[in-house]
PDB file of C-alpha atoms in Angstrom:
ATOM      1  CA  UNK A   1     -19.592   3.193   8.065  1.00  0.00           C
ATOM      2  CA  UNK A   2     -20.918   1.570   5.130  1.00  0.00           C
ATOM      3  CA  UNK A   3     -24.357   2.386   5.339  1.00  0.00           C
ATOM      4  CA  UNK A   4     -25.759  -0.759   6.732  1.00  0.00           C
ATOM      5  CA  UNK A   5     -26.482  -1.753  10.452  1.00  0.00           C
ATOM      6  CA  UNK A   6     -27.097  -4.301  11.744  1.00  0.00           C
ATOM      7  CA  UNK A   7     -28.706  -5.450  15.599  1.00  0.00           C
ATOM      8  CA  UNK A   8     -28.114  -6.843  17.862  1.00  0.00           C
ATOM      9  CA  UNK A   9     -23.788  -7.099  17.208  1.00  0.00           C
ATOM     10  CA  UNK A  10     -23.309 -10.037  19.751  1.00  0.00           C
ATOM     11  CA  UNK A  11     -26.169 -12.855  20.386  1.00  0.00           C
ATOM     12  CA  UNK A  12     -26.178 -15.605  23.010  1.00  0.00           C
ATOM     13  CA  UNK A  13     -29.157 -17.872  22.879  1.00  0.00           C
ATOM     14  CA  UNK A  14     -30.095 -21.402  23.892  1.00  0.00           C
ATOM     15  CA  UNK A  15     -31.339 -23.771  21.710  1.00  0.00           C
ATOM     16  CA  UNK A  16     -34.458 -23.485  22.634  1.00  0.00           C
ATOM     17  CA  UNK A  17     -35.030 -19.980  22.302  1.00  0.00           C
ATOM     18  CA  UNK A  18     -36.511 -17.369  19.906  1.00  0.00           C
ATOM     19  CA  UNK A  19     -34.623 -14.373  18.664  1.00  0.00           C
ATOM     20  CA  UNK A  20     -34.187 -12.153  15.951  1.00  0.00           C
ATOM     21  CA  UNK A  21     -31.581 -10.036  13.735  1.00  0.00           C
ATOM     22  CA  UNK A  22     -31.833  -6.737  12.137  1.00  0.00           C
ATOM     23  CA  UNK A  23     -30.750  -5.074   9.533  1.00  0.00           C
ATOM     24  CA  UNK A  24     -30.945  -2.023   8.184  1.00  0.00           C
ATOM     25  CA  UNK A  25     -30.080  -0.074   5.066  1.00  0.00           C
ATOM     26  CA  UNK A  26     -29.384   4.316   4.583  1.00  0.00           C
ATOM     27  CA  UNK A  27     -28.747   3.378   1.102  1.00  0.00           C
ATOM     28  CA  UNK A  28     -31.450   3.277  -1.485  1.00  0.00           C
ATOM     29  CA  UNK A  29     -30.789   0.132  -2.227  1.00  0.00           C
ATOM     30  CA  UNK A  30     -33.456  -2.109  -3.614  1.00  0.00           C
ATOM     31  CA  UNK A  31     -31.802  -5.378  -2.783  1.00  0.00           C
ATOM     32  CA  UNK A  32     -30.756  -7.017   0.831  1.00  0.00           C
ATOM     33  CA  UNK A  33     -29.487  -9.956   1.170  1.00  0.00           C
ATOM     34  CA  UNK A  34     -28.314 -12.814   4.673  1.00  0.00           C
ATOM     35  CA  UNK A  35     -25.095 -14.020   4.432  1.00  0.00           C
ATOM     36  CA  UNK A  36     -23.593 -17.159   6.890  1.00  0.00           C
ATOM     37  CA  UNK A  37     -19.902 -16.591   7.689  1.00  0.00           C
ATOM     38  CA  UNK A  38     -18.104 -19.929   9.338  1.00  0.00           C
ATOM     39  CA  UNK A  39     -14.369 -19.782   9.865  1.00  0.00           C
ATOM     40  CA  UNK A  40     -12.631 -20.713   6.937  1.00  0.00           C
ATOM     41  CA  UNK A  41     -15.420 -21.091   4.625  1.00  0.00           C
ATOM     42  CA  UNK A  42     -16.535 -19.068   1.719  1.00  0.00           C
ATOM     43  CA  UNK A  43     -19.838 -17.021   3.082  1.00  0.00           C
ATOM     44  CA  UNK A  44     -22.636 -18.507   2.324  1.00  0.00           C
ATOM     45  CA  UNK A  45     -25.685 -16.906   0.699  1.00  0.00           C
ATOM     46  CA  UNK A  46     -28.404 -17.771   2.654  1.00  0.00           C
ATOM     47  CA  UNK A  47     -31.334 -15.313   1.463  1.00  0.00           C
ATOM     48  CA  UNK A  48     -32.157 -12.687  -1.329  1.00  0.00           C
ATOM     49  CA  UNK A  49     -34.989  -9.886  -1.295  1.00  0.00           C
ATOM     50  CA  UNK A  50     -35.400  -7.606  -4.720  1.00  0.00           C
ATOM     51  CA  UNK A  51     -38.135  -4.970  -4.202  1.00  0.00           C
ATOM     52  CA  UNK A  52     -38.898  -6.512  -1.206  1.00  0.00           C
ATOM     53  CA  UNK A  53     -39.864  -9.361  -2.866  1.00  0.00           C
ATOM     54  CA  UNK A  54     -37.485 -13.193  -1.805  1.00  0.00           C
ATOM     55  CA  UNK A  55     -36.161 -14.346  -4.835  1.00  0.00           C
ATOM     56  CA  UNK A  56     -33.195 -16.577  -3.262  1.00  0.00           C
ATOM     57  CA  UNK A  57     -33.703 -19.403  -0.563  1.00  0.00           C
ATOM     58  CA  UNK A  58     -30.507 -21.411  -0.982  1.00  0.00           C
ATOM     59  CA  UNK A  59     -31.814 -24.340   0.882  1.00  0.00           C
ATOM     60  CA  UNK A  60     -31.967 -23.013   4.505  1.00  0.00           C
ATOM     61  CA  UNK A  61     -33.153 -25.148   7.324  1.00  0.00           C
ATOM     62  CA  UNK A  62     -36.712 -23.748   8.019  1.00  0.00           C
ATOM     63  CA  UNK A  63     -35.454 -22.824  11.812  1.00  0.00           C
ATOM     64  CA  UNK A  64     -34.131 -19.574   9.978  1.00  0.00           C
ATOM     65  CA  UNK A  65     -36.908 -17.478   8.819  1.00  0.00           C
ATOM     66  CA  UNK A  66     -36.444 -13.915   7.310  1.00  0.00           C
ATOM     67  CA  UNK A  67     -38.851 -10.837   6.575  1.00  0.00           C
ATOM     68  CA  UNK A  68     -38.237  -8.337   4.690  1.00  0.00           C
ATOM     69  CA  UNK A  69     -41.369  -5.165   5.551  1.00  0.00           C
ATOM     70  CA  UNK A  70     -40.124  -2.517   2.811  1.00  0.00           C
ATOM     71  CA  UNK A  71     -36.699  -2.038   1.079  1.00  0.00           C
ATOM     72  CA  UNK A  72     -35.154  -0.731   3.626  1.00  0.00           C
ATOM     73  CA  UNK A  73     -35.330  -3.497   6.716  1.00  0.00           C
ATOM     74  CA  UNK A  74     -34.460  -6.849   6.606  1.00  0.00           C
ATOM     75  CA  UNK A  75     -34.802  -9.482   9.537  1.00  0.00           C
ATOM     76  CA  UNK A  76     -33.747 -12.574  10.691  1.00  0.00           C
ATOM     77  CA  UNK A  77     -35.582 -14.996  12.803  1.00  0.00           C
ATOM     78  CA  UNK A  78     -34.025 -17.642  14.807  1.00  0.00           C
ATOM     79  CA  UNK A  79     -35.903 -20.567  16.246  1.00  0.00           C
ATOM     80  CA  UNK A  80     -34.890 -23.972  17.901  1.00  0.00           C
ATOM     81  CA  UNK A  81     -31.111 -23.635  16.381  1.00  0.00           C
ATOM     82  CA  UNK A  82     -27.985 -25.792  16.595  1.00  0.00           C
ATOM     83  CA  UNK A  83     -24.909 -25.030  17.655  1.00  0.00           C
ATOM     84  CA  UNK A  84     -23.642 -25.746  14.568  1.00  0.00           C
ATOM     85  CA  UNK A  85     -25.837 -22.773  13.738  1.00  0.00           C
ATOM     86  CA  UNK A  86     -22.999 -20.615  15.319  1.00  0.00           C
ATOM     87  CA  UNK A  87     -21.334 -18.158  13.097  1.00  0.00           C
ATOM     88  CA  UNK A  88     -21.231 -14.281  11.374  1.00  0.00           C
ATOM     89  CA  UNK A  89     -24.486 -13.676  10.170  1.00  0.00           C
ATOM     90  CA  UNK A  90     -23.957 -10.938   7.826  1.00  0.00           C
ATOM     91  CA  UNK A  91     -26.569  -8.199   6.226  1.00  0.00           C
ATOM     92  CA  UNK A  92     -25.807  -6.895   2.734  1.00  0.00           C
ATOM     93  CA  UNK A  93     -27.217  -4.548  -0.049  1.00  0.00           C
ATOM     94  CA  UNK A  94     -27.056  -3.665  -3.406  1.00  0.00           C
ATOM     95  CA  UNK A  95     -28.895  -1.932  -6.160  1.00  0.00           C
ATOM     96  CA  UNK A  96     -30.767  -4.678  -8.382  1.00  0.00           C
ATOM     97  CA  UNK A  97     -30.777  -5.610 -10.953  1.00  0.00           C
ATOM     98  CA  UNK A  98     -27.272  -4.202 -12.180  1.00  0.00           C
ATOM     99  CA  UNK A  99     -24.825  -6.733 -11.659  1.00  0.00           C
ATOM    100  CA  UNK A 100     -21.593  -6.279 -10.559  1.00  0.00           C
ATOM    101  CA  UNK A 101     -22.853  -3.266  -8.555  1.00  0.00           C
ATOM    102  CA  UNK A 102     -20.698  -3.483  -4.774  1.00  0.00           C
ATOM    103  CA  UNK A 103     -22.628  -5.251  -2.211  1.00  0.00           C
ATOM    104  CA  UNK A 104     -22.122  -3.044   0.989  1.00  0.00           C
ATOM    105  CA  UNK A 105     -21.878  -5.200   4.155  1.00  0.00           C
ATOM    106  CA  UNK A 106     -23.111  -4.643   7.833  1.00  0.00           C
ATOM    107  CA  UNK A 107     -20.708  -5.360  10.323  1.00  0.00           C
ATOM    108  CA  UNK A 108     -22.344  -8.671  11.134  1.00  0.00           C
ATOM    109  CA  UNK A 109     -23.730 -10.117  14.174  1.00  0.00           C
ATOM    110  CA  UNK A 110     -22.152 -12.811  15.380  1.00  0.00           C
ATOM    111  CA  UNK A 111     -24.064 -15.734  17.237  1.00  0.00           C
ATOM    112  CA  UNK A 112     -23.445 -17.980  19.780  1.00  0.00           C
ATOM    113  CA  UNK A 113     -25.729 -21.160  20.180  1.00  0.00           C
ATOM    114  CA  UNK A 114     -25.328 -22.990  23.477  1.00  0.00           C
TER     115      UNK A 114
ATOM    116  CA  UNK B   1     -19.501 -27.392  -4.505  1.00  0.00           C
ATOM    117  CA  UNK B   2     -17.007 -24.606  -3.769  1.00  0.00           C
ATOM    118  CA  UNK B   3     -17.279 -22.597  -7.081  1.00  0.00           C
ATOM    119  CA  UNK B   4     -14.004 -20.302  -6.369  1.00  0.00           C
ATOM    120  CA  UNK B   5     -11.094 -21.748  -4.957  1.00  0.00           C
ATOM    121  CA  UNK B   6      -8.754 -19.261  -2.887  1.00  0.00           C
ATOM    122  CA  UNK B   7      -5.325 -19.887  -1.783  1.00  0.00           C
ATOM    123  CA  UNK B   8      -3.392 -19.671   0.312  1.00  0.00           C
ATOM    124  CA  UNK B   9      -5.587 -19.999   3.069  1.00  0.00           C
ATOM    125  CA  UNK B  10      -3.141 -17.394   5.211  1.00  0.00           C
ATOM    126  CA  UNK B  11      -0.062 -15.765   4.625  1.00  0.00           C
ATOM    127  CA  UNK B  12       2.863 -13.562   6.553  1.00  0.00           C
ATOM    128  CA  UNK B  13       4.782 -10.948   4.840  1.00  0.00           C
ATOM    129  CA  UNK B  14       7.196  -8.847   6.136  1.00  0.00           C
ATOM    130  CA  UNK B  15       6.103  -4.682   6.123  1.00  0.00           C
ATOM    131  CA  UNK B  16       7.036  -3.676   2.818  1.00  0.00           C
ATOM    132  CA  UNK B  17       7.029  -7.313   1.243  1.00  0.00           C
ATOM    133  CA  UNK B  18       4.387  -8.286  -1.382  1.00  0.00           C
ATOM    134  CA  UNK B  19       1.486 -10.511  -0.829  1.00  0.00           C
ATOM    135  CA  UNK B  20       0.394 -12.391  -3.065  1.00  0.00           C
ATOM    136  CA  UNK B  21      -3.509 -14.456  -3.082  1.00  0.00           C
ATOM    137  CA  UNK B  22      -4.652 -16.494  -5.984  1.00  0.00           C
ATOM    138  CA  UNK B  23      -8.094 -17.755  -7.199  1.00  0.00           C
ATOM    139  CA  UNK B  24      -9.624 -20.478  -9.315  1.00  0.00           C
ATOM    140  CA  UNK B  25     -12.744 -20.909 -11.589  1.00  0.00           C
ATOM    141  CA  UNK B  26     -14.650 -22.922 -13.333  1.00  0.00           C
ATOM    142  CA  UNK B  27     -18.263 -21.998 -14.101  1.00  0.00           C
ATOM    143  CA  UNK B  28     -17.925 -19.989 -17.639  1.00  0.00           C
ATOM    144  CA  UNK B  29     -21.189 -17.893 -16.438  1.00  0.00           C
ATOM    145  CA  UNK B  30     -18.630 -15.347 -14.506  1.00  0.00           C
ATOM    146  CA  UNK B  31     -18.192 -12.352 -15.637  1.00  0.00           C
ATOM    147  CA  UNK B  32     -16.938 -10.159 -12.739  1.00  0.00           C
ATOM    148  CA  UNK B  33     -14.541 -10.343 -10.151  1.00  0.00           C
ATOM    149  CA  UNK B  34     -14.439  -8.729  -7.485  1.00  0.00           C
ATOM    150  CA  UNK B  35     -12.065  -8.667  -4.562  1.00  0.00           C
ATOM    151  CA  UNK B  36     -13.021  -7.598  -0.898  1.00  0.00           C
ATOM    152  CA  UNK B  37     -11.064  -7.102   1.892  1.00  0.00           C
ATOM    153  CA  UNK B  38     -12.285  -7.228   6.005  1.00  0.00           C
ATOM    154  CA  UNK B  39     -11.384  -6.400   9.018  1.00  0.00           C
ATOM    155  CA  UNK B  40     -11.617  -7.894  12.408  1.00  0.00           C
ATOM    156  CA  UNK B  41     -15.073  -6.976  13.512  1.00  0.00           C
ATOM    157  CA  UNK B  42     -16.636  -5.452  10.341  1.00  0.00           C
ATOM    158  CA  UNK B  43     -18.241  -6.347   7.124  1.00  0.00           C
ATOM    159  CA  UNK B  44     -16.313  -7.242   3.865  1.00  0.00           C
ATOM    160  CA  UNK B  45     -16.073  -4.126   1.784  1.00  0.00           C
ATOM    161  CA  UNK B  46     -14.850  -3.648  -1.680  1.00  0.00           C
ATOM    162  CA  UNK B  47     -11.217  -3.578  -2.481  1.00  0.00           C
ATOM    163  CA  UNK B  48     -11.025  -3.271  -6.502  1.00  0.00           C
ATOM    164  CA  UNK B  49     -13.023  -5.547  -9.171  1.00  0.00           C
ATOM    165  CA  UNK B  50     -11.695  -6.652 -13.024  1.00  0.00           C
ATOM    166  CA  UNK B  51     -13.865  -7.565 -16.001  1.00  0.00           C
ATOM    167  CA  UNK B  52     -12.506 -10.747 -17.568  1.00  0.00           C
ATOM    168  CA  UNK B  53     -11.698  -8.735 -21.248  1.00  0.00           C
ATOM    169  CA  UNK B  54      -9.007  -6.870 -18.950  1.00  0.00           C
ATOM    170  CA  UNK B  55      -5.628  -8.660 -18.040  1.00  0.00           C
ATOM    171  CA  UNK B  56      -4.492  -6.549 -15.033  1.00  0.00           C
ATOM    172  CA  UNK B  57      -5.924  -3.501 -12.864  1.00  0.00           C
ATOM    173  CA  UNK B  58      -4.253  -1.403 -10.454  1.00  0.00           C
ATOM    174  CA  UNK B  59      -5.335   0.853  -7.563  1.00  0.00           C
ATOM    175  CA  UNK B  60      -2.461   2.184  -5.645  1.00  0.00           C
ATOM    176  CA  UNK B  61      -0.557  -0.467  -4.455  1.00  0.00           C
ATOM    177  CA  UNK B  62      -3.515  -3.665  -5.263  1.00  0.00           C
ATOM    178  CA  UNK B  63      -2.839  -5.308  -8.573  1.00  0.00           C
ATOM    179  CA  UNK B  64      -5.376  -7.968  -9.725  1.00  0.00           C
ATOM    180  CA  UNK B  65      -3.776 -10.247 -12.298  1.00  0.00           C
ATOM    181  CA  UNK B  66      -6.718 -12.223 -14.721  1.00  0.00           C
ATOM    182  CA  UNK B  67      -5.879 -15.003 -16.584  1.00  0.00           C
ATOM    183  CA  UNK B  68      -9.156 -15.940 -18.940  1.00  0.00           C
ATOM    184  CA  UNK B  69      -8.175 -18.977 -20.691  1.00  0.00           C
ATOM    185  CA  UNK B  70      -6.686 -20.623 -17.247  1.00  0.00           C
ATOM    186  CA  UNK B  71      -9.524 -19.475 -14.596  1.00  0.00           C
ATOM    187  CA  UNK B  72      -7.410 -17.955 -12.947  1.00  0.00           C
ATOM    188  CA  UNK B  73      -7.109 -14.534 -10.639  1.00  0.00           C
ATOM    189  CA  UNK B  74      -4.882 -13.513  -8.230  1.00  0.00           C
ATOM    190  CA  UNK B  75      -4.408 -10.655  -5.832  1.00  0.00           C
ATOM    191  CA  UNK B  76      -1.074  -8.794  -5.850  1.00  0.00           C
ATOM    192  CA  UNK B  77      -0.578  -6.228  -2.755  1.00  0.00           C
ATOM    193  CA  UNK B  78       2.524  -4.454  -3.272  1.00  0.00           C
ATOM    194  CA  UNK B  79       5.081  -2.784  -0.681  1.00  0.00           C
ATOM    195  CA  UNK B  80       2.727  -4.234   2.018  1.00  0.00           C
ATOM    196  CA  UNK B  81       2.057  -2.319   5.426  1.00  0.00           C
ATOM    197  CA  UNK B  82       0.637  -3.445   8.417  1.00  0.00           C
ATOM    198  CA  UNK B  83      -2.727  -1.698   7.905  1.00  0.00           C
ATOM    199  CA  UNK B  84      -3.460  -4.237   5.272  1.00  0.00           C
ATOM    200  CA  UNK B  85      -3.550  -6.823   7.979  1.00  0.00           C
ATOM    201  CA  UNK B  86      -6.862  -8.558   6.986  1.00  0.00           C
ATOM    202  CA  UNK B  87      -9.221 -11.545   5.635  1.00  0.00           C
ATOM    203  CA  UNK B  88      -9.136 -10.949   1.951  1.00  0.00           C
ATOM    204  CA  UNK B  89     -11.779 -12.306  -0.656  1.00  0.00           C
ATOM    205  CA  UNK B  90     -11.867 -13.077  -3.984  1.00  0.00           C
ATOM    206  CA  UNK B  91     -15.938 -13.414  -5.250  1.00  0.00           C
ATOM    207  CA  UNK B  92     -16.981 -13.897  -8.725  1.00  0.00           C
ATOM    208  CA  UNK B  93     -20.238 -12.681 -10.334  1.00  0.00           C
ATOM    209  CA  UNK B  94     -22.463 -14.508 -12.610  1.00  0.00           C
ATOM    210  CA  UNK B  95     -24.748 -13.936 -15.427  1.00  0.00           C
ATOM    211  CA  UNK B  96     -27.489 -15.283 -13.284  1.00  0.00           C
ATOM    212  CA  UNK B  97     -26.758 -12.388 -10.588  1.00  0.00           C
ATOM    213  CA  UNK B  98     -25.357 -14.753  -7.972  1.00  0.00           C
ATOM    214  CA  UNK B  99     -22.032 -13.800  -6.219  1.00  0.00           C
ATOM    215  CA  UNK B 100     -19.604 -16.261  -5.008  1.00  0.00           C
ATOM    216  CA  UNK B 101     -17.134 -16.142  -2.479  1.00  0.00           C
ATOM    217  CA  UNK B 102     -13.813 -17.445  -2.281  1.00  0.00           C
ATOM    218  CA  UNK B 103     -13.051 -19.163   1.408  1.00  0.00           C
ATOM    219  CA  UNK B 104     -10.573 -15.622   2.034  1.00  0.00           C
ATOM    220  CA  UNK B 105      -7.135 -15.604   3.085  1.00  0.00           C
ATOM    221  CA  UNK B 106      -6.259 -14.033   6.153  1.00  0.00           C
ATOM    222  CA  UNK B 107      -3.155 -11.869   5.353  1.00  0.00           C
ATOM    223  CA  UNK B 108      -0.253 -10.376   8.723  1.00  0.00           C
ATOM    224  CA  UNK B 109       1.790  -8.198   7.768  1.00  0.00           C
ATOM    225  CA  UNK B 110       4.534  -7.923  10.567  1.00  0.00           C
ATOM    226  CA  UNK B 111       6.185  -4.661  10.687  1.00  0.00           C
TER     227      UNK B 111
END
């Protein structure tokens, strides 16, 4: 294991519902970060918290909304989404600001919209 | 804008056989590059990373190859088995502390 979890693994939900991902880190780690993985694409970096604080919204449709309570959690929620919006969502830290330093992954969770 | 290119976008290599996955820059603001490698059902996890002043690294049998002056970076996995059977990634870091991924390669190795 690689230190991060993430909840739920699997995720079915309409387009009109409201859920939410988890993630969290065992690592010290004073960075988390969302990552979007389609097939065939490079993953796309969708959020960045340092010291809890977001410093990176790479133009995300406001139906994705993340919080991030201490360094330690990190959440995703999901409201009114496409089925476009289908894909790995992946959960990632790091130690800030040394860069470089290995981004350990979750093992994703991967969503289905209907 | 895709800022690393990464080809091919799969591959098949006999067990034993070496693969072989190449990247492409442009941005001048990288200045690390790491590869990671994932398997069905998990996370991307780090494989081995180069500086650009360095030409070549090797860990056991993965090779990365950097060429500075071309952009250039390319995975070498040597005497390939089929536990290597996986999505691999190059990524490049930038002064700006943004990491980028390449669109991975999805190596088989059939034994």
């Amino acid at each position: 294991e690689t230190g991060v979890t993430q909840t739920p693994r699997h995720l079915v939900m309409g387009m009109t519902n409201k859920k939410s991902l988890k993630c969290e880190q065992h690592l010290g780690h004073n960075a988390m970060y969302w990552y979007k993985q389609s097939a065939k694409k490079p993953l796309e970096l969708m959020f960045v918290y340092n010291f809890k604080e977001q410093t990176e919204n790479n133009s995300v449709p406001s139906r994705f909304s993340p919080e991030c309570p201490n360094s330690s959690h990190l959440f995703l929620h999901l409201h009114t989404l496409q089925p476009e919006d289908s894909a790995l969502y992946l959960c990632a830290s790091s130690q800030f600001p040394l860069r470089g330093n290995e981004q350990f992954f979750g093992p994703g969770t991967r969503l289905t919209v209907l | 804008q895709q800022q690393v290119k990464q080809s091919p976008q799969s591959l098949i290599v006999q067990k034993g056989g070496i693969s072989i996955i190449n990247c492409a820059y442009e941005n001048t603001a990288f200045d690390y590059f790491p590869w990671y490698q994932q398997f069905p059902g998990k996370g991307p996890a780090l494989l081995i990373a180069i500086r650009p002043d360095v030409s070549e690294k090797k860990e056991g049998r993965f090779t990365i190859s950097f060429n500075k002056s071309a952009k250039q970076f390319s995975l070498h996995i040597m005497d390939s088995q089929p536990g290597d059977s996986a999505t691999y990634f190059c990524a490049a870091w930038s002064n700006d502390y943004k990491l980028s991924f390449g669109a991975g390669t999805t190596v088989t190795v059939r034994a």
